[in-house]
Amino acid sequence: MDKELLAMLVCPQSQGKLEYDREREELICRESGLAYPIRDGIPVMLVEEARLLEVEEKLGKPRLEPPALGVDQPRG
């Protein structure tokens, strides 16, 4: 994602700052709790196309994976 383009873009809903998520190919706005997809290198800045962030994402915390099912837990 071009840094100059990213600096010019804002969230269409909140006018908040966007962060680039390279792994998911999305632009994240923690203020509005939305993630805008990037398709073929082009940011899709439509609220209708945005994904709602999970609570951990909105707070900027790493996502915790749920424990695997069927795995015995140590007994203490």
PDB file of N, CA and C in Angstrom:
ATOM      1  N   MET A   1       0.858  -1.178   0.000  1.00  0.00           N
ATOM      2  CA  MET A   1       0.000   0.000   0.000  1.00  0.00           C
ATOM      3  C   MET A   1       0.895   1.228   0.000  1.00  0.00           C
ATOM      4  N   ASP A   2       0.629   2.125  -0.896  1.00  0.00           N
ATOM      5  CA  ASP A   2       1.392   3.351  -1.025  1.00  0.00           C
ATOM      6  C   ASP A   2       1.179   4.240   0.201  1.00  0.00           C
ATOM      7  N   LYS A   3       2.253   4.649   0.855  1.00  0.00           N
ATOM      8  CA  LYS A   3       2.167   5.439   2.088  1.00  0.00           C
ATOM      9  C   LYS A   3       1.523   6.799   1.845  1.00  0.00           C
ATOM     10  N   GLU A   4       1.779   7.403   0.696  1.00  0.00           N
ATOM     11  CA  GLU A   4       1.170   8.704   0.381  1.00  0.00           C
ATOM     12  C   GLU A   4      -0.341   8.573   0.231  1.00  0.00           C
ATOM     13  N   LEU A   5      -0.786   7.520  -0.432  1.00  0.00           N
ATOM     14  CA  LEU A   5      -2.220   7.289  -0.591  1.00  0.00           C
ATOM     15  C   LEU A   5      -2.859   7.042   0.771  1.00  0.00           C
ATOM     16  N   LEU A   6      -2.222   6.228   1.593  1.00  0.00           N
ATOM     17  CA  LEU A   6      -2.742   5.933   2.917  1.00  0.00           C
ATOM     18  C   LEU A   6      -2.873   7.213   3.751  1.00  0.00           C
ATOM     19  N   ALA A   7      -1.917   8.116   3.635  1.00  0.00           N
ATOM     20  CA  ALA A   7      -1.948   9.375   4.388  1.00  0.00           C
ATOM     21  C   ALA A   7      -3.119  10.259   3.959  1.00  0.00           C
ATOM     22  N   MET A   8      -3.570  10.133   2.719  1.00  0.00           N
ATOM     23  CA  MET A   8      -4.680  10.958   2.216  1.00  0.00           C
ATOM     24  C   MET A   8      -6.042  10.382   2.556  1.00  0.00           C
ATOM     25  N   LEU A   9      -6.132   9.064   2.736  1.00  0.00           N
ATOM     26  CA  LEU A   9      -7.421   8.426   2.964  1.00  0.00           C
ATOM     27  C   LEU A   9      -7.843   8.514   4.427  1.00  0.00           C
ATOM     28  N   VAL A  10      -9.145   8.656   4.644  1.00  0.00           N
ATOM     29  CA  VAL A  10      -9.722   8.603   5.984  1.00  0.00           C
ATOM     30  C   VAL A  10     -10.962   7.720   5.922  1.00  0.00           C
ATOM     31  N   CYS A  11     -11.409   7.279   7.062  1.00  0.00           N
ATOM     32  CA  CYS A  11     -12.621   6.468   7.140  1.00  0.00           C
ATOM     33  C   CYS A  11     -13.814   7.315   6.695  1.00  0.00           C
ATOM     34  N   PRO A  12     -14.621   6.834   5.756  1.00  0.00           N
ATOM     35  CA  PRO A  12     -15.772   7.602   5.303  1.00  0.00           C
ATOM     36  C   PRO A  12     -16.852   7.775   6.373  1.00  0.00           C
ATOM     37  N   GLN A  13     -16.855   6.909   7.370  1.00  0.00           N
ATOM     38  CA  GLN A  13     -17.880   7.013   8.416  1.00  0.00           C
ATOM     39  C   GLN A  13     -17.461   7.983   9.520  1.00  0.00           C
ATOM     40  N   SER A  14     -16.235   7.817  10.033  1.00  0.00           N
ATOM     41  CA  SER A  14     -15.808   8.607  11.195  1.00  0.00           C
ATOM     42  C   SER A  14     -14.796   9.699  10.856  1.00  0.00           C
ATOM     43  N   GLN A  15     -14.261   9.672   9.655  1.00  0.00           N
ATOM     44  CA  GLN A  15     -13.167  10.557   9.244  1.00  0.00           C
ATOM     45  C   GLN A  15     -11.887  10.261  10.035  1.00  0.00           C
ATOM     46  N   GLY A  16     -11.833   9.071  10.647  1.00  0.00           N
ATOM     47  CA  GLY A  16     -10.682   8.665  11.451  1.00  0.00           C
ATOM     48  C   GLY A  16      -9.521   8.163  10.613  1.00  0.00           C
ATOM     49  N   LYS A  17      -8.386   8.050  11.278  1.00  0.00           N
ATOM     50  CA  LYS A  17      -7.150   7.564  10.667  1.00  0.00           C
ATOM     51  C   LYS A  17      -7.275   6.087  10.318  1.00  0.00           C
ATOM     52  N   LEU A  18      -6.645   5.694   9.206  1.00  0.00           N
ATOM     53  CA  LEU A  18      -6.654   4.305   8.761  1.00  0.00           C
ATOM     54  C   LEU A  18      -5.284   3.682   8.942  1.00  0.00           C
ATOM     55  N   GLU A  19      -5.268   2.397   9.274  1.00  0.00           N
ATOM     56  CA  GLU A  19      -4.036   1.621   9.388  1.00  0.00           C
ATOM     57  C   GLU A  19      -4.087   0.500   8.357  1.00  0.00           C
ATOM     58  N   TYR A  20      -2.955   0.241   7.739  1.00  0.00           N
ATOM     59  CA  TYR A  20      -2.878  -0.818   6.733  1.00  0.00           C
ATOM     60  C   TYR A  20      -2.569  -2.149   7.395  1.00  0.00           C
ATOM     61  N   ASP A  21      -3.400  -3.141   7.141  1.00  0.00           N
ATOM     62  CA  ASP A  21      -3.167  -4.501   7.617  1.00  0.00           C
ATOM     63  C   ASP A  21      -2.736  -5.328   6.408  1.00  0.00           C
ATOM     64  N   ARG A  22      -1.437  -5.542   6.296  1.00  0.00           N
ATOM     65  CA  ARG A  22      -0.870  -6.242   5.136  1.00  0.00           C
ATOM     66  C   ARG A  22      -1.374  -7.679   5.057  1.00  0.00           C
ATOM     67  N   GLU A  23      -1.463  -8.362   6.201  1.00  0.00           N
ATOM     68  CA  GLU A  23      -1.863  -9.769   6.235  1.00  0.00           C
ATOM     69  C   GLU A  23      -3.278  -9.973   5.685  1.00  0.00           C
ATOM     70  N   ARG A  24      -4.200  -9.112   6.079  1.00  0.00           N
ATOM     71  CA  ARG A  24      -5.593  -9.252   5.646  1.00  0.00           C
ATOM     72  C   ARG A  24      -5.946  -8.407   4.427  1.00  0.00           C
ATOM     73  N   GLU A  25      -5.000  -7.588   3.969  1.00  0.00           N
ATOM     74  CA  GLU A  25      -5.250  -6.687   2.844  1.00  0.00           C
ATOM     75  C   GLU A  25      -6.481  -5.818   3.128  1.00  0.00           C
ATOM     76  N   GLU A  26      -6.397  -5.074   4.239  1.00  0.00           N
ATOM     77  CA  GLU A  26      -7.502  -4.209   4.663  1.00  0.00           C
ATOM     78  C   GLU A  26      -6.947  -2.904   5.213  1.00  0.00           C
ATOM     79  N   LEU A  27      -7.795  -1.887   5.205  1.00  0.00           N
ATOM     80  CA  LEU A  27      -7.513  -0.639   5.894  1.00  0.00           C
ATOM     81  C   LEU A  27      -8.410  -0.613   7.127  1.00  0.00           C
ATOM     82  N   ILE A  28      -7.805  -0.461   8.289  1.00  0.00           N
ATOM     83  CA  ILE A  28      -8.495  -0.566   9.564  1.00  0.00           C
ATOM     84  C   ILE A  28      -8.745   0.821  10.148  1.00  0.00           C
ATOM     85  N   CYS A  29      -9.975   1.056  10.626  1.00  0.00           N
ATOM     86  CA  CYS A  29     -10.292   2.254  11.380  1.00  0.00           C
ATOM     87  C   CYS A  29     -10.792   1.802  12.744  1.00  0.00           C
ATOM     88  N   ARG A  30      -9.967   2.010  13.757  1.00  0.00           N
ATOM     89  CA  ARG A  30     -10.355   1.591  15.110  1.00  0.00           C
ATOM     90  C   ARG A  30     -11.451   2.496  15.670  1.00  0.00           C
ATOM     91  N   GLU A  31     -11.480   3.744  15.242  1.00  0.00           N
ATOM     92  CA  GLU A  31     -12.486   4.693  15.730  1.00  0.00           C
ATOM     93  C   GLU A  31     -13.906   4.245  15.369  1.00  0.00           C
ATOM     94  N   SER A  32     -14.104   3.833  14.133  1.00  0.00           N
ATOM     95  CA  SER A  32     -15.431   3.389  13.701  1.00  0.00           C
ATOM     96  C   SER A  32     -15.617   1.886  13.864  1.00  0.00           C
ATOM     97  N   GLY A  33     -14.510   1.159  14.065  1.00  0.00           N
ATOM     98  CA  GLY A  33     -14.588  -0.290  14.207  1.00  0.00           C
ATOM     99  C   GLY A  33     -14.829  -1.004  12.893  1.00  0.00           C
ATOM    100  N   LEU A  34     -14.317  -0.421  11.797  1.00  0.00           N
ATOM    101  CA  LEU A  34     -14.523  -0.999  10.470  1.00  0.00           C
ATOM    102  C   LEU A  34     -13.190  -1.307   9.792  1.00  0.00           C
ATOM    103  N   ALA A  35     -13.216  -2.329   8.925  1.00  0.00           N
ATOM    104  CA  ALA A  35     -12.062  -2.704   8.110  1.00  0.00           C
ATOM    105  C   ALA A  35     -12.503  -2.691   6.651  1.00  0.00           C
ATOM    106  N   TYR A  36     -11.837  -1.869   5.855  1.00  0.00           N
ATOM    107  CA  TYR A  36     -12.172  -1.726   4.441  1.00  0.00           C
ATOM    108  C   TYR A  36     -11.264  -2.619   3.606  1.00  0.00           C
ATOM    109  N   PRO A  37     -11.844  -3.422   2.710  1.00  0.00           N
ATOM    110  CA  PRO A  37     -11.026  -4.344   1.906  1.00  0.00           C
ATOM    111  C   PRO A  37     -10.211  -3.612   0.847  1.00  0.00           C
ATOM    112  N   ILE A  38      -9.102  -4.226   0.462  1.00  0.00           N
ATOM    113  CA  ILE A  38      -8.314  -3.751  -0.676  1.00  0.00           C
ATOM    114  C   ILE A  38      -8.403  -4.840  -1.723  1.00  0.00           C
ATOM    115  N   ARG A  39      -8.974  -4.494  -2.864  1.00  0.00           N
ATOM    116  CA  ARG A  39      -9.170  -5.471  -3.943  1.00  0.00           C
ATOM    117  C   ARG A  39      -8.366  -5.054  -5.166  1.00  0.00           C
ATOM    118  N   ASP A  40      -7.523  -5.947  -5.633  1.00  0.00           N
ATOM    119  CA  ASP A  40      -6.664  -5.672  -6.786  1.00  0.00           C
ATOM    120  C   ASP A  40      -5.867  -4.388  -6.583  1.00  0.00           C
ATOM    121  N   GLY A  41      -5.423  -4.162  -5.331  1.00  0.00           N
ATOM    122  CA  GLY A  41      -4.616  -2.992  -5.014  1.00  0.00           C
ATOM    123  C   GLY A  41      -5.392  -1.708  -4.816  1.00  0.00           C
ATOM    124  N   ILE A  42      -6.728  -1.780  -4.886  1.00  0.00           N
ATOM    125  CA  ILE A  42      -7.563  -0.580  -4.767  1.00  0.00           C
ATOM    126  C   ILE A  42      -8.393  -0.655  -3.491  1.00  0.00           C
ATOM    127  N   PRO A  43      -8.248   0.341  -2.589  1.00  0.00           N
ATOM    128  CA  PRO A  43      -9.064   0.357  -1.374  1.00  0.00           C
ATOM    129  C   PRO A  43     -10.539   0.580  -1.714  1.00  0.00           C
ATOM    130  N   VAL A  44     -11.400  -0.256  -1.157  1.00  0.00           N
ATOM    131  CA  VAL A  44     -12.844  -0.124  -1.359  1.00  0.00           C
ATOM    132  C   VAL A  44     -13.383   0.622  -0.142  1.00  0.00           C
ATOM    133  N   MET A  45     -13.563   1.930  -0.300  1.00  0.00           N
ATOM    134  CA  MET A  45     -13.908   2.795   0.825  1.00  0.00           C
ATOM    135  C   MET A  45     -15.416   3.001   0.932  1.00  0.00           C
ATOM    136  N   LEU A  46     -16.147   1.897   0.954  1.00  0.00           N
ATOM    137  CA  LEU A  46     -17.603   1.928   1.099  1.00  0.00           C
ATOM    138  C   LEU A  46     -17.968   1.267   2.422  1.00  0.00           C
ATOM    139  N   VAL A  47     -18.732   1.973   3.242  1.00  0.00           N
ATOM    140  CA  VAL A  47     -19.138   1.423   4.534  1.00  0.00           C
ATOM    141  C   VAL A  47     -19.874   0.105   4.338  1.00  0.00           C
ATOM    142  N   GLU A  48     -20.658  -0.001   3.272  1.00  0.00           N
ATOM    143  CA  GLU A  48     -21.426  -1.219   2.997  1.00  0.00           C
ATOM    144  C   GLU A  48     -20.530  -2.426   2.722  1.00  0.00           C
ATOM    145  N   GLU A  49     -19.307  -2.184   2.274  1.00  0.00           N
ATOM    146  CA  GLU A  49     -18.362  -3.257   1.958  1.00  0.00           C
ATOM    147  C   GLU A  49     -17.421  -3.560   3.125  1.00  0.00           C
ATOM    148  N   ALA A  50     -17.450  -2.734   4.157  1.00  0.00           N
ATOM    149  CA  ALA A  50     -16.527  -2.879   5.282  1.00  0.00           C
ATOM    150  C   ALA A  50     -16.939  -4.029   6.193  1.00  0.00           C
ATOM    151  N   ARG A  51     -15.937  -4.570   6.878  1.00  0.00           N
ATOM    152  CA  ARG A  51     -16.129  -5.641   7.856  1.00  0.00           C
ATOM    153  C   ARG A  51     -16.077  -5.016   9.245  1.00  0.00           C
ATOM    154  N   LEU A  52     -16.960  -5.483  10.140  1.00  0.00           N
ATOM    155  CA  LEU A  52     -16.916  -5.025  11.527  1.00  0.00           C
ATOM    156  C   LEU A  52     -15.730  -5.666  12.232  1.00  0.00           C
ATOM    157  N   LEU A  53     -14.978  -4.868  12.962  1.00  0.00           N
ATOM    158  CA  LEU A  53     -13.842  -5.390  13.710  1.00  0.00           C
ATOM    159  C   LEU A  53     -14.318  -6.146  14.939  1.00  0.00           C
ATOM    160  N   GLU A  54     -13.572  -7.172  15.306  1.00  0.00           N
ATOM    161  CA  GLU A  54     -13.814  -7.858  16.566  1.00  0.00           C
ATOM    162  C   GLU A  54     -13.312  -6.950  17.686  1.00  0.00           C
ATOM    163  N   VAL A  55     -13.770  -7.171  18.903  1.00  0.00           N
ATOM    164  CA  VAL A  55     -13.416  -6.316  20.035  1.00  0.00           C
ATOM    165  C   VAL A  55     -11.905  -6.199  20.187  1.00  0.00           C
ATOM    166  N   GLU A  56     -11.183  -7.325  20.102  1.00  0.00           N
ATOM    167  CA  GLU A  56      -9.742  -7.309  20.263  1.00  0.00           C
ATOM    168  C   GLU A  56      -9.071  -6.465  19.176  1.00  0.00           C
ATOM    169  N   GLU A  57      -9.575  -6.563  17.950  1.00  0.00           N
ATOM    170  CA  GLU A  57      -9.017  -5.779  16.849  1.00  0.00           C
ATOM    171  C   GLU A  57      -9.234  -4.292  17.080  1.00  0.00           C
ATOM    172  N   LYS A  58     -10.432  -3.952  17.517  1.00  0.00           N
ATOM    173  CA  LYS A  58     -10.764  -2.545  17.738  1.00  0.00           C
ATOM    174  C   LYS A  58      -9.872  -1.940  18.824  1.00  0.00           C
ATOM    175  N   LEU A  59      -9.533  -2.740  19.823  1.00  0.00           N
ATOM    176  CA  LEU A  59      -8.680  -2.267  20.912  1.00  0.00           C
ATOM    177  C   LEU A  59      -7.197  -2.362  20.578  1.00  0.00           C
ATOM    178  N   GLY A  60      -6.889  -3.003  19.454  1.00  0.00           N
ATOM    179  CA  GLY A  60      -5.503  -3.134  19.039  1.00  0.00           C
ATOM    180  C   GLY A  60      -4.758  -4.252  19.737  1.00  0.00           C
ATOM    181  N   LYS A  61      -5.506  -5.189  20.317  1.00  0.00           N
ATOM    182  CA  LYS A  61      -4.884  -6.320  21.008  1.00  0.00           C
ATOM    183  C   LYS A  61      -4.746  -7.495  20.048  1.00  0.00           C
ATOM    184  N   PRO A  62      -3.743  -8.349  20.265  1.00  0.00           N
ATOM    185  CA  PRO A  62      -3.619  -9.539  19.415  1.00  0.00           C
ATOM    186  C   PRO A  62      -4.805 -10.464  19.617  1.00  0.00           C
ATOM    187  N   ARG A  63      -5.215 -11.090  18.541  1.00  0.00           N
ATOM    188  CA  ARG A  63      -6.359 -11.999  18.584  1.00  0.00           C
ATOM    189  C   ARG A  63      -5.969 -13.299  19.259  1.00  0.00           C
ATOM    190  N   LEU A  64      -6.781 -13.726  20.202  1.00  0.00           N
ATOM    191  CA  LEU A  64      -6.525 -14.982  20.898  1.00  0.00           C
ATOM    192  C   LEU A  64      -7.254 -16.107  20.184  1.00  0.00           C
ATOM    193  N   GLU A  65      -6.553 -17.198  19.958  1.00  0.00           N
ATOM    194  CA  GLU A  65      -7.153 -18.362  19.327  1.00  0.00           C
ATOM    195  C   GLU A  65      -7.865 -19.186  20.393  1.00  0.00           C
ATOM    196  N   PRO A  66      -9.067 -19.689  20.095  1.00  0.00           N
ATOM    197  CA  PRO A  66      -9.751 -20.537  21.071  1.00  0.00           C
ATOM    198  C   PRO A  66      -9.004 -21.857  21.242  1.00  0.00           C
ATOM    199  N   PRO A  67      -9.108 -22.472  22.413  1.00  0.00           N
ATOM    200  CA  PRO A  67      -8.423 -23.753  22.606  1.00  0.00           C
ATOM    201  C   PRO A  67      -8.974 -24.807  21.653  1.00  0.00           C
ATOM    202  N   ALA A  68      -8.110 -25.717  21.252  1.00  0.00           N
ATOM    203  CA  ALA A  68      -8.520 -26.793  20.346  1.00  0.00           C
ATOM    204  C   ALA A  68      -9.508 -27.712  21.054  1.00  0.00           C
ATOM    205  N   LEU A  69     -10.530 -28.113  20.339  1.00  0.00           N
ATOM    206  CA  LEU A  69     -11.528 -29.019  20.907  1.00  0.00           C
ATOM    207  C   LEU A  69     -10.980 -30.435  20.938  1.00  0.00           C
ATOM    208  N   GLY A  70     -11.351 -31.164  21.980  1.00  0.00           N
ATOM    209  CA  GLY A  70     -10.962 -32.567  22.066  1.00  0.00           C
ATOM    210  C   GLY A  70      -9.565 -32.796  22.579  1.00  0.00           C
ATOM    211  N   VAL A  71      -8.869 -31.748  22.947  1.00  0.00           N
ATOM    212  CA  VAL A  71      -7.521 -31.897  23.492  1.00  0.00           C
ATOM    213  C   VAL A  71      -7.613 -31.916  25.008  1.00  0.00           C
ATOM    214  N   ASP A  72      -6.997 -32.919  25.599  1.00  0.00           N
ATOM    215  CA  ASP A  72      -7.025 -33.025  27.057  1.00  0.00           C
ATOM    216  C   ASP A  72      -6.232 -31.868  27.663  1.00  0.00           C
ATOM    217  N   GLN A  73      -6.824 -31.234  28.646  1.00  0.00           N
ATOM    218  CA  GLN A  73      -6.170 -30.175  29.375  1.00  0.00           C
ATOM    219  C   GLN A  73      -5.475 -30.767  30.593  1.00  0.00           C
ATOM    220  N   PRO A  74      -4.354 -30.225  30.995  1.00  0.00           N
ATOM    221  CA  PRO A  74      -3.675 -30.736  32.190  1.00  0.00           C
ATOM    222  C   PRO A  74      -4.584 -30.588  33.420  1.00  0.00           C
ATOM    223  N   ARG A  75      -4.545 -31.561  34.248  1.00  0.00           N
ATOM    224  CA  ARG A  75      -5.359 -31.533  35.462  1.00  0.00           C
ATOM    225  C   ARG A  75      -4.484 -31.109  36.615  1.00  0.00           C
ATOM    226  N   GLY A  76      -5.025 -30.233  37.421  1.00  0.00           N
ATOM    227  CA  GLY A  76      -4.187 -29.741  38.479  1.00  0.00           C
ATOM    228  C   GLY A  76      -4.829 -29.761  39.743  1.00  0.00           C
TER     229      GLY A  76
END
